[in-house]
Structures are given as structure tokens and as C-alpha cells.
Amino acid sequence: MAATLVVGVLIGSTTIGPPQTIVRVAANGEIAATGVLADELSKQPSGTAGPVSIGMTFKTDQGICRTFEISEELSGLGCRSGSSWSIPVLAHDRLGEPHGRDYRLAGSAMSPAVAAEVERRIIGDPLSPADEKKLLSHF
């Protein structure tokens, strides 16, 4: 229940254009992407501008995950689960501050919580742009 409250506070203070919901709590208790976040995770190539910035796409032992940023203070990890995106990590902090060893795109910082989850889940290297494009064509 505390996690739900935290997510509500985070989402309530973060908007993409007009206020809209970007996550919901699924029936199984997991946090799931919805609205523009789900759309961007399914369609947007890494490194392109949009309401959600996608950092990288990588394989896990259960499928694929993508890092994202919604503002300078909100970042997360979306992992494909069937036809939806679960959000195992949603972090609210100052992304511009140095965090030591973490995964980064040029000009981008990743929350330490997100970086730790990426390190825990990633198998091999992040997908190449060509492999990512092929993958996104199936969503």
C-alpha cells in the first residue's frame, strides 16, 4: 500500500503536457505503464525526442526492458510483459547529479535505482538500433 501511495505522489507531481495518467496498479499488484508512457515504450526508438525519452533497450531472462525519463526528476524501467509494460522501478530524484558507475546515454543521467535494476536484469549488451527497430515493429 505504501508503494501505491508513493507512485500516486510521484505521478501526481509529474505531467506530460496536459495532466494524464502514466501508470496504474494492475490486478496482480504490479505497476503498469498506461497512456503516453505505454505508447512511447512500444513505439519510440532510443535517443529520439518525445514526451518520454527512451534511454536503452536490452534483453533480460524474461524478455525485454527499456529505460526511460519523463522529466529531469523522474526516470524508470519498463519491461514488456505480454502485451503491456510493467514498471519495476520508478524513481524520483535529481538525475543531473553524479551517481558514480551507472549506465548512461550521451547527455543523460540515470537514477541509481534504475541503474541498479538494469545491472541486475541485463543480459549481454543493449540492443543495437537495427535490432531495436526490428523489435519495435512487433509491438
C-alpha atoms as a printed R data frame, in Angstrom:
    type eleno elety resid chain resno      x       y       z
1   ATOM     1    CA   MET     A     1  0.000   0.000   0.000
2   ATOM     2    CA   ALA     A     2  2.879   2.366   0.761
3   ATOM     3    CA   ALA     A     3  4.290   1.772  -2.732
4   ATOM     4    CA   THR     A     4  0.936   2.749  -4.236
5   ATOM     5    CA   LEU     A     5  0.953   5.974  -2.225
6   ATOM     6    CA   VAL     A     6  4.490   6.790  -3.371
7   ATOM     7    CA   VAL     A     7  3.559   6.180  -7.012
8   ATOM     8    CA   GLY     A     8  0.465   8.371  -6.611
9   ATOM     9    CA   VAL     A     9  2.577  11.187  -5.214
10  ATOM    10    CA   LEU     A    10  5.160  10.796  -7.986
11  ATOM    11    CA   ILE     A    11  2.634  10.683 -10.777
12  ATOM    12    CA   GLY     A    12  0.539  13.454  -9.286
13  ATOM    13    CA   SER     A    13  3.506  15.803  -9.410
14  ATOM    14    CA   THR     A    14  4.692  14.831 -12.899
15  ATOM    15    CA   THR     A    15  2.805  15.580 -16.074
16  ATOM    16    CA   ILE     A    16  3.489  15.264 -19.772
17  ATOM    17    CA   GLY     A    17  1.688  18.163 -21.386
18  ATOM    18    CA   PRO     A    18 -1.856  18.229 -20.027
19  ATOM    19    CA   PRO     A    19 -2.193  16.146 -16.829
20  ATOM    20    CA   GLN     A    20 -2.641  12.468 -17.638
21  ATOM    21    CA   THR     A    21 -2.111   9.112 -16.007
22  ATOM    22    CA   ILE     A    22  1.088   7.317 -16.998
23  ATOM    23    CA   VAL     A    23  0.900   4.302 -14.679
24  ATOM    24    CA   ARG     A    24 -1.757   2.216 -12.967
25  ATOM    25    CA   VAL     A    25 -1.723  -0.598 -10.447
26  ATOM    26    CA   ALA     A    26 -2.656  -3.823 -12.241
27  ATOM    27    CA   ALA     A    27 -4.914  -6.519 -10.761
28  ATOM    28    CA   ASN     A    28 -1.840  -8.542  -9.766
29  ATOM    29    CA   GLY     A    29 -0.464  -5.580  -7.777
30  ATOM    30    CA   GLU     A    30  2.266  -4.687 -10.281
31  ATOM    31    CA   ILE     A    31  2.653  -1.159 -11.599
32  ATOM    32    CA   ALA     A    32  1.861  -0.994 -15.325
33  ATOM    33    CA   ALA     A    33  2.500   1.727 -17.893
34  ATOM    34    CA   THR     A    34 -0.550   3.360 -19.449
35  ATOM    35    CA   GLY     A    35 -1.295   6.238 -21.800
36  ATOM    36    CA   VAL     A    36  1.600   8.082 -23.348
37  ATOM    37    CA   LEU     A    37  4.209   6.114 -21.367
38  ATOM    38    CA   ALA     A    38  2.937   2.772 -22.701
39  ATOM    39    CA   ASP     A    39  2.748   4.214 -26.224
40  ATOM    40    CA   GLU     A    40  6.288   5.596 -26.117
41  ATOM    41    CA   LEU     A    41  7.733   2.384 -24.653
42  ATOM    42    CA   SER     A    42  6.106   0.456 -27.521
43  ATOM    43    CA   LYS     A    43  6.981   2.785 -30.393
44  ATOM    44    CA   GLN     A    44  9.756   5.290 -29.707
45  ATOM    45    CA   PRO     A    45 13.327   4.433 -30.708
46  ATOM    46    CA   SER     A    46 16.045   5.096 -28.145
47  ATOM    47    CA   GLY     A    47 17.610   8.520 -28.248
48  ATOM    48    CA   THR     A    48 14.757  10.365 -30.001
49  ATOM    49    CA   ALA     A    49 12.915  13.343 -28.549
50  ATOM    50    CA   GLY     A    50  9.381  12.973 -27.306
51  ATOM    51    CA   PRO     A    51  7.288  13.363 -24.182
52  ATOM    52    CA   VAL     A    52  9.164  10.321 -22.835
53  ATOM    53    CA   SER     A    53 12.879   9.891 -23.531
54  ATOM    54    CA   ILE     A    54 13.828   6.264 -24.059
55  ATOM    55    CA   GLY     A    55 17.360   5.535 -22.882
56  ATOM    56    CA   MET     A    56 18.153   1.985 -23.955
57  ATOM    57    CA   THR     A    57 16.552  -1.326 -24.769
58  ATOM    58    CA   PHE     A    58 18.017  -4.583 -23.531
59  ATOM    59    CA   LYS     A    59 17.280  -8.293 -23.172
60  ATOM    60    CA   THR     A    60 16.526  -9.967 -19.849
61  ATOM    61    CA   ASP     A    61 15.877 -13.580 -18.943
62  ATOM    62    CA   GLN     A    62 12.135 -12.789 -19.154
63  ATOM    63    CA   GLY     A    63 12.024 -10.661 -22.315
64  ATOM    64    CA   ILE     A    64 12.998  -7.049 -22.905
65  ATOM    65    CA   CYS     A    65 13.189  -3.864 -20.864
66  ATOM    66    CA   ARG     A    66 13.628  -0.183 -21.721
67  ATOM    67    CA   THR     A    67 14.858   2.675 -19.565
68  ATOM    68    CA   PHE     A    68 13.023   5.990 -19.737
69  ATOM    69    CA   GLU     A    69 12.974   9.551 -18.416
70  ATOM    70    CA   ILE     A    70  9.904  11.734 -18.204
71  ATOM    71    CA   SER     A    71 11.486  14.808 -16.674
72  ATOM    72    CA   GLU     A    72 14.764  15.796 -15.098
73  ATOM    73    CA   GLU     A    73 13.500  14.228 -11.891
74  ATOM    74    CA   LEU     A    74 11.564  11.107 -12.933
75  ATOM    75    CA   SER     A    75 13.053   8.007 -14.540
76  ATOM    76    CA   GLY     A    76 12.171   4.372 -14.673
77  ATOM    77    CA   LEU     A    77 12.377   0.970 -16.240
78  ATOM    78    CA   GLY     A    78  9.648  -0.584 -18.371
79  ATOM    79    CA   CYS     A    79  9.671  -4.329 -19.010
80  ATOM    80    CA   ARG     A    80  7.438  -5.994 -21.578
81  ATOM    81    CA   SER     A    81  5.013  -8.475 -20.044
82  ATOM    82    CA   GLY     A    82  2.646  -9.988 -22.611
83  ATOM    83    CA   SER     A    83  1.011  -7.047 -24.365
84  ATOM    84    CA   SER     A    84  1.720  -4.498 -21.612
85  ATOM    85    CA   TRP     A    85  4.643  -2.820 -19.881
86  ATOM    86    CA   SER     A    86  5.308  -3.418 -16.192
87  ATOM    87    CA   ILE     A    87  7.239  -0.733 -14.324
88  ATOM    88    CA   PRO     A    88  9.503  -2.443 -11.775
89  ATOM    89    CA   VAL     A    89 11.315   0.823 -10.943
90  ATOM    90    CA   LEU     A    90 10.042   4.401 -10.975
91  ATOM    91    CA   ALA     A    91 12.468   6.820  -9.349
92  ATOM    92    CA   HIS     A    92 12.026  10.453  -8.446
93  ATOM    93    CA   ASP     A    93 15.331  12.231  -7.867
94  ATOM    94    CA   ARG     A    94 17.762  14.723  -9.310
95  ATOM    95    CA   LEU     A    95 19.099  12.979 -12.418
96  ATOM    96    CA   GLY     A    96 21.719  15.598 -13.198
97  ATOM    97    CA   GLU     A    97 23.794  14.832 -10.107
98  ATOM    98    CA   PRO     A    98 26.711  12.407 -10.451
99  ATOM    99    CA   HIS     A    99 25.940   8.895  -9.234
100 ATOM   100    CA   GLY     A   100 29.190   7.029  -9.777
101 ATOM   101    CA   ARG     A   101 29.147   3.962 -12.044
102 ATOM   102    CA   ASP     A   102 25.889   3.704 -13.965
103 ATOM   103    CA   TYR     A   103 24.552   3.265 -17.487
104 ATOM   104    CA   ARG     A   104 24.226   6.486 -19.451
105 ATOM   105    CA   LEU     A   105 23.331   7.791 -22.861
106 ATOM   106    CA   ALA     A   106 25.223  10.842 -24.027
107 ATOM   107    CA   GLY     A   107 23.792  13.875 -22.252
108 ATOM   108    CA   SER     A   108 21.650  11.742 -19.970
109 ATOM   109    CA   ALA     A   109 21.887  10.522 -16.410
110 ATOM   110    CA   MET     A   110 20.058   7.582 -14.900
111 ATOM   111    CA   SER     A   111 18.742   7.283 -11.389
112 ATOM   112    CA   PRO     A   112 20.879   4.997  -9.216
113 ATOM   113    CA   ALA     A   113 17.792   2.847  -8.511
114 ATOM   114    CA   VAL     A   114 17.133   2.391 -12.229
115 ATOM   115    CA   ALA     A   115 20.819   1.742 -12.972
116 ATOM   116    CA   ALA     A   116 20.945  -0.935 -10.266
117 ATOM   117    CA   GLU     A   117 17.873  -2.676 -11.690
118 ATOM   118    CA   VAL     A   118 19.323  -2.527 -15.218
119 ATOM   119    CA   GLU     A   119 22.552  -4.086 -13.961
120 ATOM   120    CA   ARG     A   120 20.584  -6.806 -12.173
121 ATOM   121    CA   ARG     A   121 18.441  -7.692 -15.223
122 ATOM   122    CA   ILE     A   122 20.537  -7.046 -18.346
123 ATOM   123    CA   ILE     A   123 21.795  -9.977 -20.399
124 ATOM   124    CA   GLY     A   124 24.557  -9.031 -22.814
125 ATOM   125    CA   ASP     A   125 24.744  -5.590 -24.373
126 ATOM   126    CA   PRO     A   126 21.880  -3.150 -25.044
127 ATOM   127    CA   LEU     A   127 20.170  -3.744 -28.382
128 ATOM   128    CA   SER     A   128 21.645  -2.098 -31.461
129 ATOM   129    CA   PRO     A   129 19.467   0.461 -33.279
130 ATOM   130    CA   ALA     A   130 18.739  -2.123 -36.010
131 ATOM   131    CA   ASP     A   131 17.730  -4.820 -33.510
132 ATOM   132    CA   GLU     A   132 15.627  -2.320 -31.579
133 ATOM   133    CA   LYS     A   133 13.833  -1.218 -34.772
134 ATOM   134    CA   LYS     A   134 13.047  -4.849 -35.601
135 ATOM   135    CA   LEU     A   135 11.725  -5.435 -32.083
136 ATOM   136    CA   LEU     A   136  9.522  -2.307 -32.071
137 ATOM   137    CA   SER     A   137  7.906  -3.358 -35.353
138 ATOM   138    CA   HIS     A   138  6.291  -6.280 -33.449
139 ATOM   139    CA   PHE     A   139  4.513  -4.136 -30.844
